[in-house]
PDB file of C-alpha atoms and ligand atoms in Angstrom:
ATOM      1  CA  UNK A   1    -104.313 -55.237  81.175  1.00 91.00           C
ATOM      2  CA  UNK A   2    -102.843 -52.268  80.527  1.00 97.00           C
ATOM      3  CA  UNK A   3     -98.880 -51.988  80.051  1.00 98.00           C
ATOM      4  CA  UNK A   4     -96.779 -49.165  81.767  1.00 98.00           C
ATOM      5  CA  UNK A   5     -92.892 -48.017  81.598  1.00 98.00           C
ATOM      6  CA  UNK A   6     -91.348 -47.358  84.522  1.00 98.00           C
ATOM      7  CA  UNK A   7     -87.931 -45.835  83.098  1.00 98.00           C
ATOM      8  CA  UNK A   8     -85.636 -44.592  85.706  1.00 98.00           C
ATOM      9  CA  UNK A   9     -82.183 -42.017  84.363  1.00 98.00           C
ATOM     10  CA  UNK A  10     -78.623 -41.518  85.187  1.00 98.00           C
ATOM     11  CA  UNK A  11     -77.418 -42.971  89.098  1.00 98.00           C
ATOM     12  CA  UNK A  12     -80.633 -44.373  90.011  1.00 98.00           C
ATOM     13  CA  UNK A  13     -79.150 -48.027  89.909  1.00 98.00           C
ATOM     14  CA  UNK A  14     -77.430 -46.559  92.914  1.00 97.00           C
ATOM     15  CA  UNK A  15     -79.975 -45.801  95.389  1.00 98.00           C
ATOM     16  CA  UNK A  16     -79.485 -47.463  98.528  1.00 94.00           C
ATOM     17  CA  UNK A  17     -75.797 -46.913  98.809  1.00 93.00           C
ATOM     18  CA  UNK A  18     -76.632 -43.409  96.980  1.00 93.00           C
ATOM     19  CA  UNK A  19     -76.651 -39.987  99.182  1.00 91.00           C
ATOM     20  CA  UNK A  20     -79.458 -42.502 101.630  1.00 93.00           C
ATOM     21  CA  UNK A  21     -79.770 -39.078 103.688  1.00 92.00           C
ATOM     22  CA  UNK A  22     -81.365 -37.517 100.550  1.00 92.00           C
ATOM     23  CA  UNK A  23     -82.976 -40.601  98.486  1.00 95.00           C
ATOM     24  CA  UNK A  24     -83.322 -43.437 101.450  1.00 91.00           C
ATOM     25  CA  UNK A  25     -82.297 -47.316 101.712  1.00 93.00           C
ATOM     26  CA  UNK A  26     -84.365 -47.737  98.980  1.00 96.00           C
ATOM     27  CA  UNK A  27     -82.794 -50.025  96.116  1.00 97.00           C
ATOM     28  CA  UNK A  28     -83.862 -49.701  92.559  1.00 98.00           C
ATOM     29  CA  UNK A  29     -84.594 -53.440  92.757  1.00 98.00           C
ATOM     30  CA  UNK A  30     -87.171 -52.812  95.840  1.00 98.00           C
ATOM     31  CA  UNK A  31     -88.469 -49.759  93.694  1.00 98.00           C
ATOM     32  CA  UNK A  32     -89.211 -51.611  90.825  1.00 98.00           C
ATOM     33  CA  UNK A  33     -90.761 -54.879  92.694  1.00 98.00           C
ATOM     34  CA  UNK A  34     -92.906 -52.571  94.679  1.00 98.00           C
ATOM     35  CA  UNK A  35     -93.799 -50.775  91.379  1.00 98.00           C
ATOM     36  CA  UNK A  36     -94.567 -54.292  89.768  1.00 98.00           C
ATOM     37  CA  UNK A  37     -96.588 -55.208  92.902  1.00 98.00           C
ATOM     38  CA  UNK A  38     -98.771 -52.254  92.905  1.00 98.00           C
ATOM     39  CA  UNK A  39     -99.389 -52.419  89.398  1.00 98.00           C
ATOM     40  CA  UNK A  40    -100.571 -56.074  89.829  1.00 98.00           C
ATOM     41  CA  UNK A  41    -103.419 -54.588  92.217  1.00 97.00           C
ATOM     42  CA  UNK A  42    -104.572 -51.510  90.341  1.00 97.00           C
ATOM     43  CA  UNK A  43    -104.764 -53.601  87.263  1.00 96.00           C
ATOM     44  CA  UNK A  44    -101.709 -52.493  85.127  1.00 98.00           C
ATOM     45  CA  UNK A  45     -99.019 -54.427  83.875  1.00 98.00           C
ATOM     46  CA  UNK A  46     -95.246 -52.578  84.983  1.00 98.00           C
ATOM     47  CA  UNK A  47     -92.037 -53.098  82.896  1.00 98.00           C
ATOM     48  CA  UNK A  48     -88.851 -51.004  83.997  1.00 98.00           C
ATOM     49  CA  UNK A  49     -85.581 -50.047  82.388  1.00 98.00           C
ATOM     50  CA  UNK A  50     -83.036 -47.867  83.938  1.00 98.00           C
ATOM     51  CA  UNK A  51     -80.146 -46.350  82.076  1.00 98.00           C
ATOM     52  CA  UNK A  52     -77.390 -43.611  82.777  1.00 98.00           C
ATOM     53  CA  UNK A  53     -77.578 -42.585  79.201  1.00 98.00           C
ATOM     54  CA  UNK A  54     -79.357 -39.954  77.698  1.00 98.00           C
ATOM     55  CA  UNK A  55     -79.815 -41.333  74.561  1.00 98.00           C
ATOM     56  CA  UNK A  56     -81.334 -44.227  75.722  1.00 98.00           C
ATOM     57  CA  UNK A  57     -83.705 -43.283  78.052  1.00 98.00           C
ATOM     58  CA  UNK A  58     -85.023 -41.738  74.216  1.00 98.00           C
ATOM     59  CA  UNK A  59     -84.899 -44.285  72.482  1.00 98.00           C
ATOM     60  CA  UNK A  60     -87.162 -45.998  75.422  1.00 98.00           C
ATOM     61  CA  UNK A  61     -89.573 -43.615  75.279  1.00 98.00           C
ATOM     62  CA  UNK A  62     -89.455 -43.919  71.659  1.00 98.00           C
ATOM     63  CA  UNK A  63     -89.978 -47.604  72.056  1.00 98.00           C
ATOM     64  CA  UNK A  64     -92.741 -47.182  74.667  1.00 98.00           C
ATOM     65  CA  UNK A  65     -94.881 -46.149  71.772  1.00 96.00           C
ATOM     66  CA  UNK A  66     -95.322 -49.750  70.475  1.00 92.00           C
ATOM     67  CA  UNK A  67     -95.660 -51.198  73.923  1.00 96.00           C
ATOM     68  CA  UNK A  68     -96.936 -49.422  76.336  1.00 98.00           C
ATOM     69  CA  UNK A  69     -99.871 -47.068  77.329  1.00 98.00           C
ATOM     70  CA  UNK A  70     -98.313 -44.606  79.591  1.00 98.00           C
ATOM     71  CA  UNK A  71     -94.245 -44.195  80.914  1.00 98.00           C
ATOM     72  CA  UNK A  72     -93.864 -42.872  85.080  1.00 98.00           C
ATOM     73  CA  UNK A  73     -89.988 -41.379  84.065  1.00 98.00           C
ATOM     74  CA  UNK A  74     -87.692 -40.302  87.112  1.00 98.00           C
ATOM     75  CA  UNK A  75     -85.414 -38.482  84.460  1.00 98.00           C
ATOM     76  CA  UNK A  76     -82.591 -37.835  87.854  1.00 98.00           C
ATOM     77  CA  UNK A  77     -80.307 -34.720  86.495  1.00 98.00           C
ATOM     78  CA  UNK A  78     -81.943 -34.957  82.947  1.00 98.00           C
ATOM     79  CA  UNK A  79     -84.821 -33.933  84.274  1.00 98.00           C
ATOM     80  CA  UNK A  80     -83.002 -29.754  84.968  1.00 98.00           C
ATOM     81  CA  UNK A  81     -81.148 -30.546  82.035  1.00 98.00           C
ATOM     82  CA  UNK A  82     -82.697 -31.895  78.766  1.00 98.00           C
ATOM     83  CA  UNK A  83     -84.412 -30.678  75.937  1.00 98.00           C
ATOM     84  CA  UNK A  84     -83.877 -33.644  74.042  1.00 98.00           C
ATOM     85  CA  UNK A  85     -85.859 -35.379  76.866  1.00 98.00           C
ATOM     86  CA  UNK A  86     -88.413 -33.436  76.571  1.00 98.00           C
ATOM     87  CA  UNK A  87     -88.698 -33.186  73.000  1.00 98.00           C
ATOM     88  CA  UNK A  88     -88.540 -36.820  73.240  1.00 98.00           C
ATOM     89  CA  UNK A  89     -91.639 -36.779  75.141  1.00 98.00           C
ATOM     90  CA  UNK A  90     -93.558 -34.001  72.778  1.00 98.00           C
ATOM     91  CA  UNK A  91     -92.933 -36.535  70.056  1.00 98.00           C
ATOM     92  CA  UNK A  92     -94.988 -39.364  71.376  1.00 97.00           C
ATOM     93  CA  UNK A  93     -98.557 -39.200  71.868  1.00 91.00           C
ATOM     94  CA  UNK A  94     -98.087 -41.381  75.262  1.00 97.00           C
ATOM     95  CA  UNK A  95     -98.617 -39.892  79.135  1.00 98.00           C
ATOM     96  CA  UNK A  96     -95.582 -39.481  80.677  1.00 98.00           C
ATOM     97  CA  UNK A  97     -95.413 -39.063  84.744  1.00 98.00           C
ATOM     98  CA  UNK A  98     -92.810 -37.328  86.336  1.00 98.00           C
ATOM     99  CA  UNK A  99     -91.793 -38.642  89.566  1.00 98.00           C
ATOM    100  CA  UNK A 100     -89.015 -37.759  91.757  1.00 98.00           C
ATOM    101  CA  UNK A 101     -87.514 -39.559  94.915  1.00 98.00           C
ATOM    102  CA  UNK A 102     -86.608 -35.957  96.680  1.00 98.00           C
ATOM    103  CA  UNK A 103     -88.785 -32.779  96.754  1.00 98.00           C
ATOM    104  CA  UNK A 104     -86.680 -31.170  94.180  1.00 98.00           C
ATOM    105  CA  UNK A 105     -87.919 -27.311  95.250  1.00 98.00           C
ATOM    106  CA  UNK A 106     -87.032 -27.858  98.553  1.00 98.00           C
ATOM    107  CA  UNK A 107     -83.142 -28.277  97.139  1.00 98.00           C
ATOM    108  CA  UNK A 108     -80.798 -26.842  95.453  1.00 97.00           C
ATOM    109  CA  UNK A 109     -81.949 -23.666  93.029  1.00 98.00           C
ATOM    110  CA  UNK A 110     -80.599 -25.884  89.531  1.00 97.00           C
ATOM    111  CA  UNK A 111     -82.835 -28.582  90.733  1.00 98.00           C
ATOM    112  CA  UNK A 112     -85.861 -25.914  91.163  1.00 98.00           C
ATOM    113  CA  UNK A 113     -86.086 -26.201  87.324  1.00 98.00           C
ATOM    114  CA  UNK A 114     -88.030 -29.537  85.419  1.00 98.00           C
ATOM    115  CA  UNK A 115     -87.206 -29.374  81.626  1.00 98.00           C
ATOM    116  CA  UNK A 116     -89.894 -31.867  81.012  1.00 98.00           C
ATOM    117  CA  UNK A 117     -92.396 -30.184  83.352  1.00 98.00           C
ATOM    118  CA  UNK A 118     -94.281 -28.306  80.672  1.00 98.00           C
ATOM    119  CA  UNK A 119     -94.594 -31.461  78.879  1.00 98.00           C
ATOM    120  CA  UNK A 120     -95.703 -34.586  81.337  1.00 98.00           C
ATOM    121  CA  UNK A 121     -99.317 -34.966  82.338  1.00 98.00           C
ATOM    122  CA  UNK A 122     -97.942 -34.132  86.070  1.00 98.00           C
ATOM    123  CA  UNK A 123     -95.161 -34.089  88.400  1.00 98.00           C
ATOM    124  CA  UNK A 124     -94.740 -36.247  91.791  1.00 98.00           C
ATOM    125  CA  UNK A 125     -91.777 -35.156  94.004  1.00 98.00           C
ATOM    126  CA  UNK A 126     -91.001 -35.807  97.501  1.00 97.00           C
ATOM    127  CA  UNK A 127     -92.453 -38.681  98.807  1.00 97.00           C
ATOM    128  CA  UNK A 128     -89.571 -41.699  98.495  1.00 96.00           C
ATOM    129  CA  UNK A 129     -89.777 -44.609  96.652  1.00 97.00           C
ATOM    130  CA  UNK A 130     -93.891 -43.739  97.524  1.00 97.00           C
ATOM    131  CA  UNK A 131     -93.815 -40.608  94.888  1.00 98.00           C
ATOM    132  CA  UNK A 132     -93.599 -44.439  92.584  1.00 98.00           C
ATOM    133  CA  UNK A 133     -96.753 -45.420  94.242  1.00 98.00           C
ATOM    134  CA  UNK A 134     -98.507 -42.482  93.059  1.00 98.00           C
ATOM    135  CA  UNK A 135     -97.665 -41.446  89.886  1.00 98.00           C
ATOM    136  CA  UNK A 136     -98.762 -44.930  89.177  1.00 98.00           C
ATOM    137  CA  UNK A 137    -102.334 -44.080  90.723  1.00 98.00           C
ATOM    138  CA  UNK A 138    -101.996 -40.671  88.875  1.00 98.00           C
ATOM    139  CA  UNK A 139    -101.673 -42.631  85.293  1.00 98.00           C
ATOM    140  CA  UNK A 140    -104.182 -45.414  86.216  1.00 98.00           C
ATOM    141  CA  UNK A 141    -106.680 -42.596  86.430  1.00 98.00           C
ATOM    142  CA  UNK A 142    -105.496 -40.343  83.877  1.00 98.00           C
ATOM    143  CA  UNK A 143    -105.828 -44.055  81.227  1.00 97.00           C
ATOM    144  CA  UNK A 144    -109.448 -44.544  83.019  1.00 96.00           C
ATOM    145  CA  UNK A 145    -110.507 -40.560  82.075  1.00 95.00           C
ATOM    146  CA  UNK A 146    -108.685 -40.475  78.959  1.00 94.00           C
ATOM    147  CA  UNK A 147    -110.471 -43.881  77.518  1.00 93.00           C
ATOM    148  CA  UNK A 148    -114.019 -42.227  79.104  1.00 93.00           C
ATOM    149  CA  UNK A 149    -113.660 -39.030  77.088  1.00 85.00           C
TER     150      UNK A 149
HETATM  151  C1  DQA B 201     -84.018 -37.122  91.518  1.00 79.42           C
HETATM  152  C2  DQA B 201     -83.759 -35.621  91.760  1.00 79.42           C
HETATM  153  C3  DQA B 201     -82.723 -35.093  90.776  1.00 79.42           C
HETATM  154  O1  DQA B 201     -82.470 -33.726  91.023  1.00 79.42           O
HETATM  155  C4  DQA B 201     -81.423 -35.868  90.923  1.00 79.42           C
HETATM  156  O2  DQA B 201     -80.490 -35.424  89.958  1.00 79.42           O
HETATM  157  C5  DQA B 201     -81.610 -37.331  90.845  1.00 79.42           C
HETATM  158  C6  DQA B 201     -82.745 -37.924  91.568  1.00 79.42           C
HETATM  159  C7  DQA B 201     -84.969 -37.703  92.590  1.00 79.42           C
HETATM  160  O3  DQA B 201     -85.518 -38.770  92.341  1.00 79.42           O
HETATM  161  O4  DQA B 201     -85.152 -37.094  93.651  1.00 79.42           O
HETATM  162  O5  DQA B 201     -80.806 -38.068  90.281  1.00 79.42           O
HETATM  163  O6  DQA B 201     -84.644 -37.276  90.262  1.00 79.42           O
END
């Protein structure tokens, strides 16, 4: 079975008591189970982390190299904000997902910008703890093609 990172940045361990107008009731404990769920029945097996710190969230990612196949990151603010994220991710030959909670180009102009855009296989915003859902789909097919070619 396949093993995926589901590595979650800076205030996430707050969602459900966390702006719930923007991100929903949705804890990080529900987001993970349901992540670890829906892995179970697409065939992949989900670890998560979650840390407020930068550094590591990079060294996870560095990490991820020995254990896992493929990382779905919600980066939060890193995401508009770090190049050592995304060099992070340039360094590693692993697919990395980008998912967001919130459409982050339907809000504010800072949050328009993804500094790890340019570098993920593709980005997921929008949809609730659901963009988790997806980007898991989204990397369960992009390991399927990638092992075909
Ligand atoms: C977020 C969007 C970011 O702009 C914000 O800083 C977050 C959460 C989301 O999941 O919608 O912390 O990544």
């Amino acid at each position: 079975m396949r093993s995926i990172l589901v590595l979650n940045g800076p205030n996430l361990n707050l969602l459900g008591t966390r702006q719930p107008e923007v991100y929903g009731q949705t804890t990080l404990k529900m987001i993970e189970d349901l992540c670890v769920a829906h892995g179970e029945a697409i065939g992949l097996r989900v670890e998560h982390l979650q840390s407020n710190h930068e550094g590591a969230l990079i060294d996870a990612i560095h990490n991820a190299r020995e254990t896992h196949e493929g990382v779905v990151l919600n980066a939060g603010a890193y995401t508009h904000t770090s190049i050592a994220l995304m060099d992070a991710i340039s360094s590693v030959q692993l697919p990395v997902i980008e998912v967001h909670l919130s459409n982050i180009h339907a809000r504010e102009p800072f949050r328009h910008k993804s500094c790890i855009a340019p570098v993920v296989v593709g980005q997921i915003c929008g949809f609730g703890a659901h963009s988790y859902v997806l980007a898991l789909d989204a990397l369960a097919k992009h390991l399927e093609e990638s092992a075909a070619s």
